[in-house]
Amino acid sequence: MDTKAYIESGIVESYVLGLCSNEEAVELELLCDIYPEVKTAVDEFAVLIEKKAFENAVAPPAEMKQKLMMALAGEFTPETKDDKKEAVILPFQTSDANKVRQVSMWRYVAAASIILLVVSAALNFYYYNNYQSASSKYQALLVERNSLQANNDAFRTKLNGFEESMSVIKNPDVKMVTLGGVAGKENNLAAVYYNAKTKDVYFLQTRMDQIPSDKQYQLWAIVDGKPVDAGVIENCDGLCKLKNISNPQAFAITLEQKGGSPTPTLTAMYVLGKV
Amino acid sequence: MPEVLKYTEQELVLLLKQRRQNAFSYLYDNYSGALYNIILAIVPDRDMASDVLQEVFVKIWRQCESYDSSKGRLFTWMMNIARNASIDMLRSKGYQKNQQNRELTENVYDSAGSTVTNTDKIGLRKVVHALKDDYKILVELSYFEGFTQDEISKMLNIPLGTVKTRLRNALLQLRELVKN
């Protein structure tokens, strides 16, 4: 091949300046491999253009390098001390080292995750225990509070009863009738408060014998010599309001079947008192 | 700036491929001026040329894996990146707008659309101005404006073969001018 003619065809310049077609470039690169003089011609012109560009070099804006370094900061390999030497002699070790660095970084990441996991599990356990104990304490307090509330309610009811009783007793229209124990029942004592105006009858159990659960005390008023039912005595706080009675001369209490009897069982009379 | 390290082109390329910051810094310090010159010859506006230069360095950095030193010199490879980026800039909308404004104030374009600007005092372009007109327009259109020979043939209404041989002759003459 007449390489001289080829070189002098302008293809070399066209190639270096990037003006030839792809096919022309491929051909020229092939010829460079075969004919050193073509390669030399290419290099010569490249050096020529390069020298021209360097002779006419124009300094770019001062801040540009800084900008570029910042823009590419994340893409640089961390530097080692003896950079130049190492890079030239051991070109492939660096990429291995890179891999090692990457692997060991993953190891650190994995180790850190495991530590975090363990710490997190321990904290979970600790906080769960705390939660458990706080929760059971809370339950206990809730129960205690409810029972206190119930007690409070009970006391309030009792107190209301006593207050009502007090207001009855304080009423000047109300007269107290003491019922003393009859023969054989001397240790029993009770009282009836009677309001002559309203005919209200209140019973105050002061000291009465314990009775079986199928029995109940019943209050009788003696009106015109005859016993009149004034009601059975329930458990109540303070005074128990019983049936209204007109014009009683005396009150008596007998022990009767639960629910009361229409006529008193006189043998089971416990207390008696005159108005 | 005192340069402590001196790299050969081979060393520099190797270090660039290893993504070394030193290498990039060295590359910039040593080649930015010459590449800026290449760009300014195509994009005379300094601000725009600066944008191109920045883009070119990013491209060089990111594409240096594809550089094959057996196929040519490092600068030739970078110069081609710079030229292509510059021509892309010429064809960008922002540049066109800028040029229209310039045209109104300076009227530096002839009717054929080729550049006969009075701002080309830079490097290779200055040399191209010494060529005879037939040659000059071909180099302008192909190298500085990036038109293909086919496009130029249609633009100037000259057969493609003629464009090809005339351009090659122009480049041979250019070579002689650069040499001297």
Coordinates of C-alpha atoms in Angstrom, one line a residue:
Chain A
M1 CA 0.0 0.0 0.0
D2 CA 1.1 3.5 -0.8
T3 CA 1.1 4.8 2.7
K4 CA 2.7 8.1 1.7
A5 CA -0.3 8.9 -0.6
Y6 CA -2.7 7.8 2.1
I7 CA -1.0 10.0 4.7
E8 CA -0.9 13.0 2.4
S9 CA -4.6 12.6 1.5
G10 CA -5.7 14.7 4.5
I11 CA -7.3 11.7 6.2
V12 CA -4.9 12.0 9.1
E13 CA -5.9 15.6 9.9
S14 CA -9.5 14.8 9.3
Y15 CA -9.2 12.0 11.8
V16 CA -7.4 13.9 14.5
L17 CA -9.9 16.8 14.3
G18 CA -12.8 14.4 14.5
L19 CA -14.1 15.2 11.0
C20 CA -14.0 11.8 9.3
S21 CA -16.7 9.2 9.1
N22 CA -16.8 6.2 11.4
E23 CA -15.7 3.9 8.5
E24 CA -12.8 6.1 7.7
A25 CA -11.8 6.2 11.4
V26 CA -11.9 2.4 11.7
E27 CA -9.9 2.0 8.5
L28 CA -7.3 4.5 9.7
E29 CA -7.0 2.8 13.1
L30 CA -6.5 -0.5 11.4
L31 CA -3.8 1.0 9.2
C32 CA -2.1 2.5 12.2
D33 CA -1.7 -1.0 13.6
I34 CA -0.2 -2.3 10.4
Y35 CA 1.9 0.7 9.2
P36 CA 3.9 2.5 11.9
E37 CA 4.4 5.5 9.6
V38 CA 0.6 6.1 9.6
K39 CA 0.5 6.0 13.3
T40 CA 3.5 8.4 13.4
A41 CA 1.8 10.8 11.1
V42 CA -1.4 10.7 13.2
D43 CA 0.7 11.3 16.4
E44 CA 2.6 14.1 14.7
F45 CA -0.4 16.0 13.7
A46 CA -2.1 15.4 17.1
V47 CA 1.0 16.8 18.8
L48 CA 1.0 19.8 16.5
I49 CA -2.6 20.6 17.3
E50 CA -2.0 20.0 21.0
K51 CA 1.0 22.3 21.0
K52 CA -1.1 25.0 19.3
A53 CA -3.8 24.6 21.9
F54 CA -1.3 24.8 24.7
E55 CA 0.4 27.9 23.2
N56 CA -2.9 29.6 23.1
A57 CA -4.2 28.3 26.4
V58 CA -6.7 30.6 28.0
A59 CA -7.0 30.4 31.8
P60 CA -10.6 29.4 32.7
P61 CA -12.4 31.3 35.5
A62 CA -10.6 30.8 38.8
E63 CA -13.5 29.3 40.7
M64 CA -14.1 26.6 38.1
K65 CA -11.7 24.0 39.6
Q66 CA -13.2 24.4 43.0
K67 CA -16.7 23.9 41.5
L68 CA -15.6 20.8 39.7
M69 CA -13.8 19.3 42.7
M70 CA -17.0 19.8 44.7
A71 CA -19.2 18.4 42.0
L72 CA -17.1 15.3 41.7
A73 CA -16.2 15.0 45.4
G74 CA -18.2 11.8 45.8
E75 CA -16.5 10.1 42.9
F76 CA -12.9 10.2 44.0
T77 CA -11.1 7.2 45.4
P78 CA -9.7 8.1 48.8
E79 CA -6.0 8.9 48.4
T80 CA -3.2 6.8 49.9
K81 CA 0.2 8.3 50.9
D82 CA 2.5 6.9 48.2
D83 CA 0.0 7.4 45.6
K84 CA 2.0 7.7 42.4
K85 CA 4.3 4.8 43.0
E86 CA 1.6 2.4 44.2
A87 CA -0.7 3.3 41.4
V88 CA 2.0 2.6 38.7
I89 CA 3.4 -0.6 40.1
L90 CA 0.2 -2.2 41.5
P91 CA -2.6 -1.1 39.3
F92 CA -4.8 -4.0 40.0
Q93 CA -4.3 -4.3 43.8
T94 CA -6.0 -1.0 44.3
S95 CA -9.2 -2.3 42.8
D96 CA -8.8 -5.4 45.0
A97 CA -8.2 -3.2 47.9
N98 CA -11.3 -1.4 46.9
K99 CA -13.3 -4.6 47.0
V100 CA -11.8 -5.4 50.4
R101 CA -12.7 -2.0 51.7
Q102 CA -16.2 -2.5 50.4
V103 CA -16.5 -5.9 52.0
S104 CA -15.1 -4.7 55.3
M105 CA -17.4 -1.8 55.2
W106 CA -20.3 -4.1 54.8
R107 CA -19.0 -6.1 57.8
Y108 CA -19.0 -3.0 59.9
V109 CA -22.5 -2.2 58.7
A110 CA -23.6 -5.7 59.6
A111 CA -21.9 -5.6 63.0
A112 CA -23.5 -2.3 63.7
S113 CA -26.9 -3.6 62.8
I114 CA -26.6 -6.6 65.0
I115 CA -25.5 -4.5 67.9
L116 CA -28.4 -2.2 67.3
L117 CA -30.7 -5.2 67.2
V118 CA -29.5 -6.5 70.5
V119 CA -29.7 -3.2 72.2
S120 CA -33.1 -2.7 70.8
A121 CA -34.2 -6.1 72.0
A122 CA -32.8 -5.4 75.5
L123 CA -34.6 -2.1 75.6
N124 CA -37.8 -3.8 74.4
F125 CA -37.6 -6.3 77.2
Y126 CA -36.8 -3.6 79.7
Y127 CA -39.6 -1.4 78.6
Y128 CA -42.1 -4.3 78.3
N129 CA -41.3 -5.2 82.0
N130 CA -41.8 -1.7 83.0
Y131 CA -45.0 -1.6 81.1
Q132 CA -46.2 -4.8 82.8
S133 CA -45.5 -3.6 86.3
A134 CA -46.9 -0.2 85.7
S135 CA -50.0 -1.8 84.1
S136 CA -50.5 -4.2 87.1
K137 CA -50.0 -1.3 89.5
Y138 CA -52.5 0.7 87.6
Q139 CA -55.0 -2.2 87.8
A140 CA -54.5 -2.5 91.6
L141 CA -55.0 1.2 92.0
L142 CA -58.1 1.0 89.9
V143 CA -59.5 -1.8 92.2
E144 CA -58.5 0.1 95.3
R145 CA -60.1 3.3 94.0
N146 CA -63.3 1.4 93.1
S147 CA -63.5 -0.2 96.6
L148 CA -62.9 3.2 98.2
Q149 CA -65.6 4.7 96.0
A150 CA -68.0 1.9 97.1
N151 CA -67.1 2.4 100.8
N152 CA -67.6 6.1 100.3
D153 CA -71.0 5.5 98.8
A154 CA -71.9 3.2 101.6
F155 CA -70.8 5.7 104.2
R156 CA -72.7 8.4 102.4
T157 CA -75.9 6.3 102.4
K158 CA -75.4 5.6 106.1
L159 CA -74.7 9.2 106.8
N160 CA -77.8 10.3 104.9
G161 CA -79.8 7.8 107.0
F162 CA -78.4 9.2 110.2
E163 CA -78.9 12.7 109.1
E164 CA -82.5 11.9 108.4
S165 CA -82.8 10.2 111.8
M166 CA -81.3 13.3 113.4
S167 CA -83.8 15.5 111.8
V168 CA -86.6 13.3 112.9
I169 CA -85.3 13.2 116.5
K170 CA -84.7 17.0 116.5
N171 CA -88.3 17.6 115.5
P172 CA -90.1 19.0 118.6
D173 CA -93.3 17.2 117.6
V174 CA -91.6 13.9 117.9
K175 CA -91.8 12.0 121.1
M176 CA -89.4 9.2 122.1
V177 CA -91.0 6.1 123.5
T178 CA -88.5 3.8 125.3
L179 CA -89.4 0.1 124.9
G180 CA -87.9 -1.9 127.8
G181 CA -87.4 -5.6 127.9
V182 CA -90.3 -7.7 129.3
A183 CA -89.9 -10.4 131.9
G184 CA -87.3 -12.8 130.6
K185 CA -86.1 -10.4 127.9
E186 CA -84.7 -7.7 130.3
N187 CA -81.5 -7.3 128.3
N188 CA -83.4 -6.0 125.3
L189 CA -84.0 -2.3 124.7
A190 CA -85.5 -0.3 121.8
A191 CA -87.1 3.0 121.1
V192 CA -89.9 4.3 119.0
Y193 CA -90.1 7.9 117.9
Y194 CA -93.7 9.0 117.3
N195 CA -94.9 12.2 115.6
A196 CA -98.3 12.8 116.9
K197 CA -99.1 15.4 114.2
T198 CA -98.1 13.4 111.2
K199 CA -98.7 9.9 112.8
D200 CA -95.2 8.9 111.6
V201 CA -93.7 6.0 113.5
Y202 CA -89.9 5.5 113.6
F203 CA -88.1 2.6 115.2
L204 CA -84.6 2.7 116.6
Q205 CA -83.1 -0.6 117.3
T206 CA -80.8 -0.1 120.3
R207 CA -80.1 -3.5 121.7
M208 CA -82.1 -6.5 120.6
D209 CA -81.3 -10.3 120.8
Q210 CA -79.9 -11.9 117.6
I211 CA -82.6 -13.7 115.8
P212 CA -82.6 -16.6 113.3
S213 CA -82.8 -15.7 109.7
D214 CA -86.3 -17.1 109.2
K215 CA -87.7 -14.7 112.0
Q216 CA -88.3 -11.0 112.1
Y217 CA -89.2 -8.5 114.7
Q218 CA -92.6 -6.9 114.3
L219 CA -93.7 -3.6 115.9
W220 CA -97.2 -3.4 117.3
A221 CA -99.0 -0.3 118.4
I222 CA -101.7 -0.7 121.1
V223 CA -104.6 1.4 120.0
D224 CA -107.7 1.4 122.2
G225 CA -106.4 -1.7 123.9
K226 CA -105.9 -3.7 120.7
P227 CA -102.6 -4.5 118.9
V228 CA -102.3 -2.8 115.5
D229 CA -99.6 -3.9 113.1
A230 CA -97.0 -1.1 112.7
G231 CA -94.7 -3.0 110.3
V232 CA -91.9 -5.5 110.4
I233 CA -88.4 -4.2 111.2
E234 CA -85.9 -4.3 108.4
N235 CA -82.2 -3.6 108.7
C236 CA -81.9 0.1 108.3
D237 CA -79.5 2.8 109.2
G238 CA -80.6 5.0 112.0
L239 CA -84.3 5.2 112.3
C240 CA -86.6 2.8 110.4
K241 CA -89.8 4.4 109.3
L242 CA -92.7 2.1 109.8
K243 CA -96.5 2.4 109.3
N244 CA -98.4 5.4 110.4
I245 CA -100.4 4.9 113.5
S246 CA -103.2 7.1 114.9
N247 CA -103.4 7.7 118.6
P248 CA -101.3 4.8 120.0
Q249 CA -101.1 4.2 123.8
A250 CA -98.2 1.9 123.7
F251 CA -95.7 0.0 121.4
A252 CA -94.5 -3.5 121.7
I253 CA -92.2 -5.8 119.7
T254 CA -92.8 -9.5 119.1
L255 CA -90.8 -12.0 117.2
E256 CA -92.7 -13.3 114.2
Q257 CA -92.2 -15.4 111.1
K258 CA -90.4 -13.6 108.4
G259 CA -92.8 -11.1 106.7
G260 CA -94.8 -10.5 109.8
S261 CA -98.1 -11.8 111.2
P262 CA -101.6 -10.3 111.2
T263 CA -101.8 -10.8 115.0
P264 CA -99.0 -10.7 117.5
T265 CA -97.6 -13.8 119.1
L266 CA -97.9 -12.6 122.6
T267 CA -95.6 -15.3 124.0
A268 CA -92.8 -13.9 121.9
M269 CA -93.0 -10.3 123.1
Y270 CA -89.6 -8.8 123.7
V271 CA -90.0 -5.2 124.6
L272 CA -92.9 -2.9 125.6
G273 CA -93.3 0.8 126.3
K274 CA -96.0 3.3 126.9
V275 CA -96.4 6.5 124.9
Chain B
M1 CA 1.3 27.0 41.2
P2 CA 4.2 24.7 41.8
E3 CA 3.5 21.2 40.6
V4 CA 5.3 18.8 42.8
L5 CA 4.3 15.6 40.9
K6 CA 4.9 15.2 37.2
Y7 CA 2.9 12.5 35.5
T8 CA 3.5 10.9 32.2
E9 CA 0.4 10.7 30.1
Q10 CA 0.3 6.9 30.8
E11 CA 0.5 7.4 34.5
L12 CA -2.1 10.1 34.5
V13 CA -4.5 8.0 32.5
L14 CA -4.0 5.0 34.9
L15 CA -4.6 7.2 37.9
L16 CA -7.6 8.8 36.3
K17 CA -9.1 5.3 35.7
Q18 CA -8.5 4.6 39.4
R19 CA -10.6 7.7 40.2
R20 CA -7.8 9.5 42.0
Q21 CA -8.5 13.1 43.0
N22 CA -4.8 14.0 42.6
A23 CA -4.9 12.9 39.0
F24 CA -8.1 14.9 38.2
S25 CA -6.6 17.9 39.9
Y26 CA -3.4 17.5 37.8
L27 CA -5.4 17.0 34.7
Y28 CA -7.3 20.2 35.3
D29 CA -4.3 22.2 36.1
N30 CA -2.4 21.1 33.0
Y31 CA -5.1 20.8 30.4
S32 CA -7.9 23.2 31.3
G33 CA -6.3 26.2 29.6
A34 CA -5.7 24.3 26.3
L35 CA -9.2 22.8 26.3
Y36 CA -10.7 26.2 27.1
N37 CA -8.9 27.5 24.0
I38 CA -10.4 24.7 21.9
I39 CA -13.9 25.6 23.2
L40 CA -13.6 29.3 22.9
A41 CA -12.7 28.9 19.2
I42 CA -16.2 27.4 18.7
V43 CA -18.2 29.1 21.5
P44 CA -16.8 32.7 21.7
D45 CA -19.1 33.7 24.6
R46 CA -16.9 33.2 27.7
D47 CA -19.7 32.4 30.1
M48 CA -21.1 29.8 27.8
A49 CA -17.6 28.4 27.0
S50 CA -17.0 28.1 30.8
D51 CA -20.2 26.1 31.1
V52 CA -19.0 23.9 28.3
L53 CA -15.5 23.5 29.9
Q54 CA -17.0 22.4 33.2
E55 CA -19.2 19.9 31.4
V56 CA -16.3 18.6 29.4
F57 CA -14.2 17.9 32.5
V58 CA -17.1 16.0 34.1
K59 CA -17.4 14.0 30.9
I60 CA -13.7 13.3 30.7
W61 CA -13.8 12.2 34.3
R62 CA -16.8 9.9 33.9
Q63 CA -15.8 8.6 30.5
C64 CA -12.1 8.1 31.0
E65 CA -12.6 4.3 31.2
S66 CA -13.5 4.4 27.5
Y67 CA -10.2 6.2 26.6
D68 CA -7.8 3.8 24.8
S69 CA -4.3 5.2 24.7
S70 CA -3.4 2.8 21.9
K71 CA -5.7 4.7 19.6
G72 CA -4.4 8.2 20.1
R73 CA -3.2 10.8 22.5
L74 CA -5.1 11.8 25.6
F75 CA -5.4 15.4 24.5
T76 CA -6.8 14.4 21.1
W77 CA -9.5 12.4 22.9
M78 CA -10.3 15.2 25.3
M79 CA -10.2 17.8 22.4
N80 CA -12.8 15.8 20.6
I81 CA -15.0 15.7 23.7
A82 CA -14.6 19.5 24.0
R83 CA -15.4 20.1 20.4
N84 CA -18.5 17.9 20.5
A85 CA -19.7 19.6 23.7
S86 CA -19.1 23.0 22.2
I87 CA -21.1 22.1 19.1
D88 CA -23.9 20.8 21.3
M89 CA -23.9 24.2 23.0
L90 CA -24.0 26.0 19.6
R91 CA -27.2 24.1 18.8
S92 CA -28.8 24.5 22.2
K93 CA -31.8 26.8 22.4
G94 CA -30.1 29.1 25.0
Y95 CA -27.2 29.7 22.6
Q96 CA -29.4 30.3 19.6
K97 CA -31.4 33.0 21.5
N98 CA -28.1 34.6 22.6
Q99 CA -26.8 34.6 19.1
Q100 CA -30.0 36.2 17.7
N101 CA -29.5 39.1 20.2
R102 CA -25.9 39.4 19.1
E103 CA -26.9 39.4 15.4
L104 CA -29.2 42.3 16.0
T105 CA -26.4 44.4 17.5
E106 CA -23.4 43.2 15.5
N107 CA -24.8 41.7 12.3
V108 CA -21.8 39.4 12.0
Y109 CA -23.5 36.7 10.0
D110 CA -23.7 36.4 6.2
S111 CA -26.7 35.1 4.4
A112 CA -25.4 31.6 4.0
G113 CA -25.4 31.1 7.8
S114 CA -21.7 30.5 8.0
T115 CA -19.7 32.3 10.6
V116 CA -17.6 35.2 9.6
T117 CA -17.4 36.6 13.1
N118 CA -15.0 39.4 14.0
T119 CA -14.4 37.7 17.4
D120 CA -12.3 34.8 16.2
K121 CA -8.8 35.6 17.3
I122 CA -8.4 32.3 19.1
G123 CA -6.0 29.5 18.3
L124 CA -7.0 27.2 15.5
R125 CA -9.7 29.6 14.3
K126 CA -7.2 32.3 13.8
V127 CA -5.1 29.9 11.6
V128 CA -8.2 29.0 9.7
H129 CA -8.7 32.6 8.8
A130 CA -5.5 32.5 6.8
L131 CA -6.9 29.9 4.5
K132 CA -8.4 30.9 1.2
D133 CA -12.2 31.4 1.3
D134 CA -13.1 28.1 -0.5
Y135 CA -11.2 26.2 2.2
K136 CA -12.1 28.4 5.1
I137 CA -15.9 28.0 4.7
L138 CA -15.5 24.2 4.6
V139 CA -13.4 24.1 7.8
E140 CA -15.7 26.6 9.5
L141 CA -18.8 24.6 8.7
S142 CA -17.4 21.2 9.5
Y143 CA -15.0 21.7 12.4
F144 CA -16.4 24.8 14.1
E145 CA -20.1 24.3 13.4
G146 CA -20.2 20.5 13.3
F147 CA -22.1 20.0 10.0
T148 CA -21.5 16.7 8.2
Q149 CA -20.0 16.7 4.7
D150 CA -23.4 15.7 3.4
E151 CA -25.1 18.7 5.0
I152 CA -22.4 21.0 3.7
S153 CA -22.8 19.6 0.2
K154 CA -26.4 20.5 0.3
M155 CA -25.9 23.8 2.0
L156 CA -23.3 25.0 -0.5
N157 CA -24.7 23.2 -3.4
I158 CA -21.4 21.5 -4.1
P159 CA -21.1 17.7 -4.9
L160 CA -20.2 15.6 -1.9
G161 CA -17.0 14.3 -3.5
T162 CA -15.9 17.8 -4.0
V163 CA -16.6 18.7 -0.5
K164 CA -14.6 15.7 0.7
T165 CA -11.5 16.4 -1.4
R166 CA -11.6 20.1 -0.9
L167 CA -11.9 19.7 2.9
R168 CA -9.0 17.4 3.0
N169 CA -6.9 19.8 1.0
A170 CA -8.0 22.5 3.3
L171 CA -6.8 20.5 6.3
L172 CA -3.5 19.7 4.7
Q173 CA -3.0 23.4 4.2
L174 CA -4.1 24.1 7.7
R175 CA -1.5 21.6 8.9
E176 CA 1.2 23.6 7.1
L177 CA 0.0 26.8 8.6
V178 CA 0.0 25.4 12.1
K179 CA 3.5 24.0 11.6
N180 CA 4.9 27.4 10.7

